[in-house]
Amino acid sequence: MLWFYLVDNRQTAHHEYFFHWPLFWCFLAFATWILSWILGQGQIRRYILVALTCLLVHMLLDSFAAEIYWLRPFSDFHLNAVEVPAKFDWWVWSFVFHWTFAVEIIICLAAAIVFLRRKKNTT
């Protein structure tokens, strides 16, 4: 987002940057996995898998209301399940007041409940 606002002058949607390309993260995870194998650091592999899973779930959720280019740089195919109409001057409000944002809030609440329950059971 810093690049979007400070360098690109908001000319390119941030979902088009390579940080939102799933294949970029898959490649990086694979390269890190191989490096961990070479260096004998097998204990970090679970963190690589967790990070990759979180990144891919993030992009999967983004696919509902924004364009995610799942096959870039090899293809311009993108997935966008729901079009969020621009109803407000500041684009963020259009997403905040769209029903898809409620799904994100529910996911966060569910995660908080699981966290708090586990924390309560360990004390």
CSV table of C-alpha atoms in Angstrom, one decimal:
chain,number,residue,atom,x,y,z
A,1,MET,CA,0.0,0.0,0.0
A,2,LEU,CA,2.9,2.3,0.6
A,3,TRP,CA,4.0,1.9,-3.0
A,4,PHE,CA,0.4,2.4,-4.1
A,5,TYR,CA,0.2,5.8,-2.3
A,6,LEU,CA,3.7,7.1,-2.3
A,7,VAL,CA,5.2,6.0,-5.6
A,8,ASP,CA,2.6,4.8,-8.0
A,9,ASN,CA,0.3,7.7,-7.4
A,10,ARG,CA,-2.7,5.3,-7.0
A,11,GLN,CA,-2.4,4.4,-10.7
A,12,THR,CA,-2.4,0.6,-10.3
A,13,ALA,CA,-4.7,-1.4,-8.0
A,14,HIS,CA,-2.6,-2.9,-5.3
A,15,HIS,CA,-4.0,-6.4,-6.1
A,16,GLU,CA,-2.0,-6.2,-9.3
A,17,TYR,CA,1.3,-6.0,-7.6
A,18,PHE,CA,3.3,-9.2,-7.4
A,19,PHE,CA,2.7,-9.3,-3.6
A,20,HIS,CA,-0.9,-10.3,-4.5
A,21,TRP,CA,0.2,-13.0,-7.0
A,22,PRO,CA,-0.4,-16.5,-5.4
A,23,LEU,CA,2.3,-18.0,-7.6
A,24,PHE,CA,4.8,-15.6,-6.3
A,25,TRP,CA,4.2,-16.8,-2.7
A,26,CYS,CA,4.1,-20.4,-3.8
A,27,PHE,CA,7.5,-20.0,-5.5
A,28,LEU,CA,8.9,-18.1,-2.5
A,29,ALA,CA,7.6,-20.8,-0.1
A,30,PHE,CA,9.1,-23.5,-2.3
A,31,ALA,CA,12.5,-21.7,-2.4
A,32,THR,CA,12.5,-21.2,1.3
A,33,TRP,CA,11.5,-24.9,1.9
A,34,ILE,CA,14.5,-26.0,-0.2
A,35,LEU,CA,16.8,-23.5,1.5
A,36,SER,CA,15.7,-24.8,4.9
A,37,TRP,CA,16.4,-28.4,3.7
A,38,ILE,CA,19.9,-27.4,2.5
A,39,LEU,CA,20.7,-25.6,5.8
A,40,GLY,CA,19.2,-28.4,7.9
A,41,GLN,CA,16.6,-26.1,9.4
A,42,GLY,CA,13.6,-28.4,9.1
A,43,GLN,CA,11.9,-27.0,12.1
A,44,ILE,CA,10.9,-23.8,10.2
A,45,ARG,CA,9.0,-25.8,7.5
A,46,ARG,CA,5.8,-25.7,9.6
A,47,TYR,CA,6.0,-21.9,9.7
A,48,ILE,CA,6.5,-21.8,5.9
A,49,LEU,CA,3.3,-23.9,5.5
A,50,VAL,CA,1.4,-21.7,7.9
A,51,ALA,CA,2.5,-18.5,6.2
A,52,LEU,CA,1.7,-19.8,2.8
A,53,THR,CA,-1.7,-21.0,3.9
A,54,CYS,CA,-2.5,-17.6,5.5
A,55,LEU,CA,-1.4,-15.8,2.4
A,56,LEU,CA,-3.4,-18.0,0.1
A,57,VAL,CA,-6.5,-17.7,2.3
A,58,HIS,CA,-6.1,-14.0,2.2
A,59,MET,CA,-6.0,-13.9,-1.6
A,60,LEU,CA,-8.9,-16.4,-1.7
A,61,LEU,CA,-11.0,-14.0,0.4
A,62,ASP,CA,-9.8,-11.1,-1.7
A,63,SER,CA,-11.1,-12.9,-4.8
A,64,PHE,CA,-14.6,-12.4,-3.6
A,65,ALA,CA,-14.6,-8.6,-3.9
A,66,ALA,CA,-11.4,-7.8,-5.8
A,67,GLU,CA,-9.4,-9.1,-8.8
A,68,ILE,CA,-6.8,-11.6,-7.9
A,69,TYR,CA,-4.5,-12.8,-10.7
A,70,TRP,CA,-4.1,-16.4,-9.7
A,71,LEU,CA,-1.8,-17.4,-12.6
A,72,ARG,CA,0.3,-14.3,-13.0
A,73,PRO,CA,2.9,-13.8,-14.4
A,74,PHE,CA,1.9,-16.6,-16.9
A,75,SER,CA,-1.7,-15.5,-17.4
A,76,ASP,CA,-4.0,-12.5,-16.9
A,77,PHE,CA,-6.8,-14.7,-15.7
A,78,HIS,CA,-8.4,-13.2,-12.5
A,79,LEU,CA,-11.1,-14.3,-10.2
A,80,ASN,CA,-13.6,-11.7,-8.9
A,81,ALA,CA,-16.8,-13.3,-7.5
A,82,VAL,CA,-18.6,-10.1,-6.5
A,83,GLU,CA,-18.4,-6.6,-7.9
A,84,VAL,CA,-18.3,-3.9,-5.2
A,85,PRO,CA,-19.9,-0.8,-6.6
A,86,ALA,CA,-18.2,2.5,-5.9
A,87,LYS,CA,-20.9,4.3,-3.8
A,88,PHE,CA,-18.7,6.5,-1.7
A,89,ASP,CA,-16.0,9.2,-2.5
A,90,TRP,CA,-13.4,7.3,-0.6
A,91,TRP,CA,-13.2,3.8,-2.1
A,92,VAL,CA,-12.6,2.1,1.3
A,93,TRP,CA,-16.1,3.0,2.5
A,94,SER,CA,-17.5,1.1,-0.5
A,95,PHE,CA,-15.9,-2.0,0.8
A,96,VAL,CA,-16.6,-1.4,4.5
A,97,PHE,CA,-20.3,-1.0,3.9
A,98,HIS,CA,-20.6,-3.9,1.4
A,99,TRP,CA,-21.9,-7.3,2.7
A,100,THR,CA,-18.6,-9.0,1.9
A,101,PHE,CA,-16.9,-7.0,4.7
A,102,ALA,CA,-19.3,-8.6,7.2
A,103,VAL,CA,-17.9,-12.0,6.2
A,104,GLU,CA,-14.4,-10.8,7.0
A,105,ILE,CA,-15.6,-9.5,10.4
A,106,ILE,CA,-17.2,-12.8,11.2
A,107,ILE,CA,-13.9,-14.6,10.4
A,108,CYS,CA,-12.0,-12.3,12.7
A,109,LEU,CA,-14.5,-12.7,15.5
A,110,ALA,CA,-14.4,-16.5,15.1
A,111,ALA,CA,-10.6,-16.4,15.3
A,112,ALA,CA,-10.8,-14.2,18.4
A,113,ILE,CA,-13.2,-16.6,20.0
A,114,VAL,CA,-11.0,-19.6,19.3
A,115,PHE,CA,-8.0,-17.7,20.6
A,116,LEU,CA,-9.7,-16.7,23.8
A,117,ARG,CA,-11.1,-20.1,24.5
A,118,ARG,CA,-7.7,-21.7,24.0
A,119,LYS,CA,-6.1,-19.1,26.2
A,120,LYS,CA,-8.7,-19.7,28.9
A,121,ASN,CA,-8.2,-23.5,28.7
A,122,THR,CA,-4.4,-23.2,29.1
A,123,THR,CA,-4.6,-21.1,32.3
